[in-house]
Amino acid sequence: MKRSITKAILPAAGLGTRFLPATKASPKEMMPIIDKPLIQYAVEEAISCGIEEFVVITGKYKRAIEDHFDSAYELEEKLRSSGKKKLLEEINKLSHINFAYIRQRVALGLGHAILCAKPFVKDEPFVVILSDDVIDPDYPVLRDMIRVYDELKCPIVALEEVPKTEVSRYGIVDGTLDGEVFRIKDLVEKPKPGSAPSNLAIIGRYILTPDIFDVLEKQKPGAGGEIQLTDALRELLNRRVIYGYLTKGNRYDAGDKLGYLKATVDFALRNEEFGGLFKDYLVQKLKS
Ligand code: G1P
């Protein structure tokens, strides 16, 4: 059976200001958790949910992303001749995947970045993954979202309940639970504390339909002077039903220093090679 959704957009043109100076000349999407860049976690998660093609929206100082997913002849030769088979397999494991790159010339916001992918997506539904939202690989919410999309054929955003003090960092939805999904009544990008309709935050996984592009083409700048995807979804709500799907399992905001550290610690504790040793180290450290 042909899959309903095979394409993913990975916006990666943001300036990464929260991680300066690390992100001055290198992409935040390339920051590693242990030994793998954030964007590779996002790609592997999508592949595990049946996605086959990727378009990365890039900008200035983002070339390392293209190099990362390209072949590396010299390095491969070196690993081959020195018998490092496992490492060779590791760096080649995504070599069968198709990547396209579209450059967003000016960082005008997430909504504008998505609009840049219109020629790639054409008239198919697609997923959007924000790499700095790292999701526990054991609970890939996208898989559930695709299953729900196949049934309801409507746009779906991933949701997480966040503390009330953090609502102004997110797109927040108002909605009512209908079975396993929320039927969305309203969306607000980065509401001021006290004016948020709920504490249900949009996190970086979306299933969108191509009619979002018509809206994005006319979308005026919103929060932070940027063209916001949340505002476009709010507009789309006048034309069709949009659902929200609550994530299970952990989600880490790896675009934030504390979130990044939590992701690193949790992934390190689960690491087959040194998770036990790392745990011993932490236990000792916390005792002292
Ligand atoms: C973006 C979206 C926001 C969403 C968030 C999830 O914001 O605009 O609606 O809640 O991602 O991480 P950003 O983090 O790029 O400011």
XYZ file of C-alpha atoms and ligand atoms in Angstrom:
304
model
C 0.000 0.000 0.000
C 1.319 3.457 -0.893
C 2.077 5.531 2.175
C -0.041 8.652 2.646
C 2.875 10.789 3.850
C 6.434 10.357 2.627
C 7.971 13.831 2.803
C 9.365 15.825 5.693
C 10.431 19.433 5.970
C 13.232 20.125 8.426
C 13.469 23.862 9.049
C 17.091 24.657 9.930
C 17.573 28.283 9.002
C 17.119 29.805 12.468
C 19.938 31.815 13.996
C 20.261 29.698 17.154
C 20.781 32.741 19.364
C 20.094 30.818 22.581
C 23.314 28.865 22.072
C 25.698 31.644 21.138
C 28.646 31.673 20.832
C 28.532 27.938 19.900
C 26.149 28.684 17.025
C 27.876 31.766 15.642
C 29.415 29.947 12.696
C 27.987 26.434 12.984
C 24.379 25.272 12.890
C 22.528 24.576 16.134
C 21.030 21.547 14.342
C 24.541 20.036 14.322
C 24.968 20.219 18.093
C 25.419 16.638 19.287
C 23.652 14.694 21.962
C 26.482 12.283 22.837
C 27.753 11.542 19.307
C 24.895 12.367 16.952
C 23.690 15.790 15.817
C 20.172 16.929 16.708
C 19.104 16.886 13.065
C 20.098 13.231 12.681
C 17.883 12.263 15.616
C 15.042 14.044 13.805
C 15.758 12.240 10.521
C 16.014 8.811 12.166
C 12.750 9.394 14.029
C 11.019 10.330 10.760
C 12.429 7.281 8.964
C 11.110 5.073 11.761
C 7.665 6.551 10.977
C 7.860 5.788 7.236
C 9.210 9.094 5.879
C 11.409 8.648 2.818
C 12.357 12.117 1.551
C 13.612 15.187 3.339
C 13.947 18.814 2.469
C 16.091 20.862 4.783
C 15.492 24.604 4.850
C 18.918 26.107 5.369
C 20.459 29.544 5.588
C 23.834 31.185 6.134
C 26.448 29.125 8.022
C 24.420 25.925 7.611
C 26.580 24.090 5.091
C 27.762 21.597 7.701
C 24.292 20.019 7.523
C 24.702 19.205 3.819
C 28.190 17.829 4.427
C 26.901 15.707 7.285
C 24.390 13.855 5.089
C 26.796 13.627 2.120
C 29.328 10.880 1.510
C 32.805 11.463 2.937
C 35.107 9.553 0.615
C 38.424 10.158 2.385
C 37.029 9.340 5.817
C 35.300 6.212 4.493
C 38.554 4.999 2.900
C 40.431 5.588 6.117
C 37.857 3.671 8.192
C 37.789 0.846 5.620
C 41.556 0.443 5.489
C 41.864 0.503 9.266
C 39.121 -2.127 9.660
C 36.687 0.174 11.550
C 33.660 -1.549 10.091
C 31.148 -0.473 12.711
C 32.008 3.201 12.386
C 31.907 2.912 8.603
C 28.408 1.421 8.795
C 27.357 4.140 11.224
C 28.404 7.028 8.983
C 26.811 5.371 5.944
C 23.545 4.280 7.468
C 21.535 7.125 5.945
C 23.267 7.042 2.550
C 20.146 5.650 0.827
C 17.970 8.579 1.952
C 17.119 11.488 -0.343
C 17.889 14.955 0.949
C 17.071 18.203 -0.804
C 18.153 21.622 0.407
C 16.356 24.909 -0.032
C 17.947 28.073 1.171
C 15.882 30.636 3.016
C 17.675 33.836 2.064
C 16.409 35.860 5.008
C 15.338 34.363 8.365
C 11.734 35.590 8.225
C 10.320 32.968 10.573
C 9.089 29.386 10.721
C 6.027 30.040 8.550
C 8.173 31.538 5.820
C 10.632 28.621 6.064
C 7.759 26.184 5.438
C 6.588 28.251 2.475
C 10.088 27.916 0.945
C 9.427 24.149 0.669
C 6.308 24.537 -1.488
C 8.032 23.471 -4.764
C 9.251 20.270 -3.070
C 5.995 19.292 -1.437
C 3.643 20.208 -4.284
C 0.152 18.899 -3.480
C 0.886 16.202 -0.895
C 0.447 16.198 2.879
C 3.797 16.385 4.667
C 5.376 16.436 8.091
C 7.408 19.202 9.703
C 10.023 18.361 12.302
C 11.816 20.930 14.421
C 15.122 19.298 15.344
C 15.553 21.159 18.593
C 12.537 19.377 20.032
C 14.105 15.993 20.754
C 11.643 13.193 21.361
C 12.266 9.970 23.218
C 12.907 7.476 20.357
C 10.740 4.891 22.171
C 7.647 7.119 21.776
C 7.705 8.647 18.281
C 4.529 10.755 18.397
C 4.747 11.218 14.628
C 3.827 7.571 14.109
C 0.542 8.053 15.999
C -0.063 11.336 14.190
C 0.340 9.676 10.771
C -2.057 6.912 11.815
C -4.608 9.518 12.902
C -4.057 11.504 9.695
C -4.822 8.402 7.628
C -8.188 8.239 9.354
C -9.142 11.933 9.634
C -7.225 13.551 6.727
C -6.763 16.803 8.671
C -3.713 18.778 9.787
C -2.421 17.652 13.193
C -0.007 19.302 15.610
C 1.827 17.529 18.437
C 0.961 18.857 21.876
C 2.455 18.749 25.336
C 1.218 20.183 28.613
C 3.768 22.701 29.833
C 4.001 24.600 33.137
C 1.903 27.795 33.050
C 5.075 29.837 33.584
C 6.447 28.586 30.237
C 3.493 29.214 27.896
C 5.050 32.341 26.388
C 7.811 30.201 24.839
C 5.367 28.225 22.670
C 2.435 28.207 20.331
C -0.517 27.445 22.635
C -3.826 25.874 21.593
C -7.325 25.924 22.930
C -9.114 22.682 22.245
C -11.464 19.987 23.446
C -10.572 16.354 23.781
C -12.424 14.185 21.270
C -11.352 10.536 21.687
C -7.563 10.434 21.419
C -7.243 13.852 19.737
C -7.905 17.463 20.650
C -10.175 19.336 18.301
C -8.514 22.730 18.138
C -10.613 25.860 18.670
C -7.856 28.462 18.634
C -4.084 28.873 18.480
C -1.877 31.682 19.774
C 1.841 32.075 19.166
C 3.842 32.907 22.301
C 0.989 34.362 24.400
C 1.785 36.722 27.256
C 1.597 35.055 30.682
C -2.013 35.316 31.846
C -3.531 35.530 28.376
C -2.857 31.947 27.229
C -6.026 29.937 26.491
C -4.494 26.807 28.084
C -1.141 25.204 28.862
C -1.264 22.906 25.810
C 1.861 23.771 23.845
C 2.587 22.929 20.234
C 5.824 21.001 20.047
C 7.925 20.569 16.944
C 6.018 17.851 15.065
C 3.293 18.778 12.575
C 1.337 17.066 9.836
C 0.289 19.692 7.339
C -1.740 19.720 4.154
C -0.772 21.725 1.062
C -3.555 24.313 1.592
C -1.330 25.816 4.310
C 0.785 27.336 1.519
C -2.083 29.563 0.263
C -2.416 30.910 3.788
C 1.337 31.342 4.305
C 1.632 33.303 1.072
C -0.625 35.984 2.564
C 0.498 35.701 6.186
C 1.616 38.950 7.847
C 4.432 38.952 10.440
C 3.302 38.116 13.978
C 5.156 37.468 17.260
C 8.770 38.659 17.107
C 8.094 40.286 13.706
C 8.281 36.832 12.065
C 5.910 34.979 9.758
C 4.540 32.428 12.185
C 3.264 28.956 11.306
C 0.897 29.132 14.295
C -0.770 32.271 12.859
C -1.215 30.528 9.506
C -2.798 27.518 11.230
C -5.140 29.896 13.079
C -6.212 31.302 9.718
C -6.579 27.803 8.264
C -8.917 26.971 11.128
C -11.531 29.160 9.386
C -11.498 26.695 6.500
C -11.002 23.266 8.029
C -10.685 21.192 11.178
C -7.257 20.941 12.816
C -6.391 18.405 15.499
C -3.820 18.164 18.247
C -2.217 14.946 19.489
C -0.741 14.762 22.974
C 2.774 13.300 23.116
C 3.575 10.334 25.309
C 7.087 9.944 26.635
C 9.706 12.609 27.135
C 10.327 15.623 24.949
C 13.391 17.780 25.421
C 13.697 21.390 24.337
C 17.278 21.012 23.165
C 17.242 24.593 21.886
C 17.352 25.618 25.532
C 20.490 25.049 27.627
C 18.772 23.224 30.478
C 16.677 21.105 28.084
C 19.797 20.235 26.121
C 21.595 19.116 29.274
C 18.606 16.999 30.356
C 18.511 15.290 26.953
C 22.249 14.650 27.124
C 22.068 13.157 30.623
C 19.024 10.962 29.835
C 20.507 9.672 26.575
C 23.871 9.060 28.273
C 22.204 7.053 31.062
C 20.614 4.819 28.433
C 23.788 4.370 26.432
C 24.651 0.668 26.083
C 28.390 1.240 26.139
C 28.808 3.544 29.130
C 25.338 4.207 30.644
C 26.182 2.204 33.792
C 29.518 3.939 34.319
C 27.914 7.319 33.765
C 25.249 6.528 36.339
C 27.911 5.520 38.880
C 29.672 8.807 38.182
C 26.488 10.839 38.707
C 25.624 9.006 41.923
C 29.125 9.679 43.294
C 28.965 13.281 42.173
C 25.614 13.904 43.854
C 26.886 12.410 47.112
C 29.874 14.733 47.272
C 8.323 27.188 17.320
C 6.854 27.472 17.024
C 6.021 27.342 18.294
C 6.228 25.965 18.902
C 7.736 25.711 19.131
C 7.990 24.278 19.567
O 8.814 28.209 18.153
O 6.726 28.772 16.483
O 4.653 27.515 17.997
O 5.530 25.879 20.113
O 8.482 25.915 17.928
O 9.320 24.070 19.893
P 10.401 28.476 18.363
O 10.869 27.460 19.351
O 11.044 28.313 17.025
O 10.494 29.883 18.892
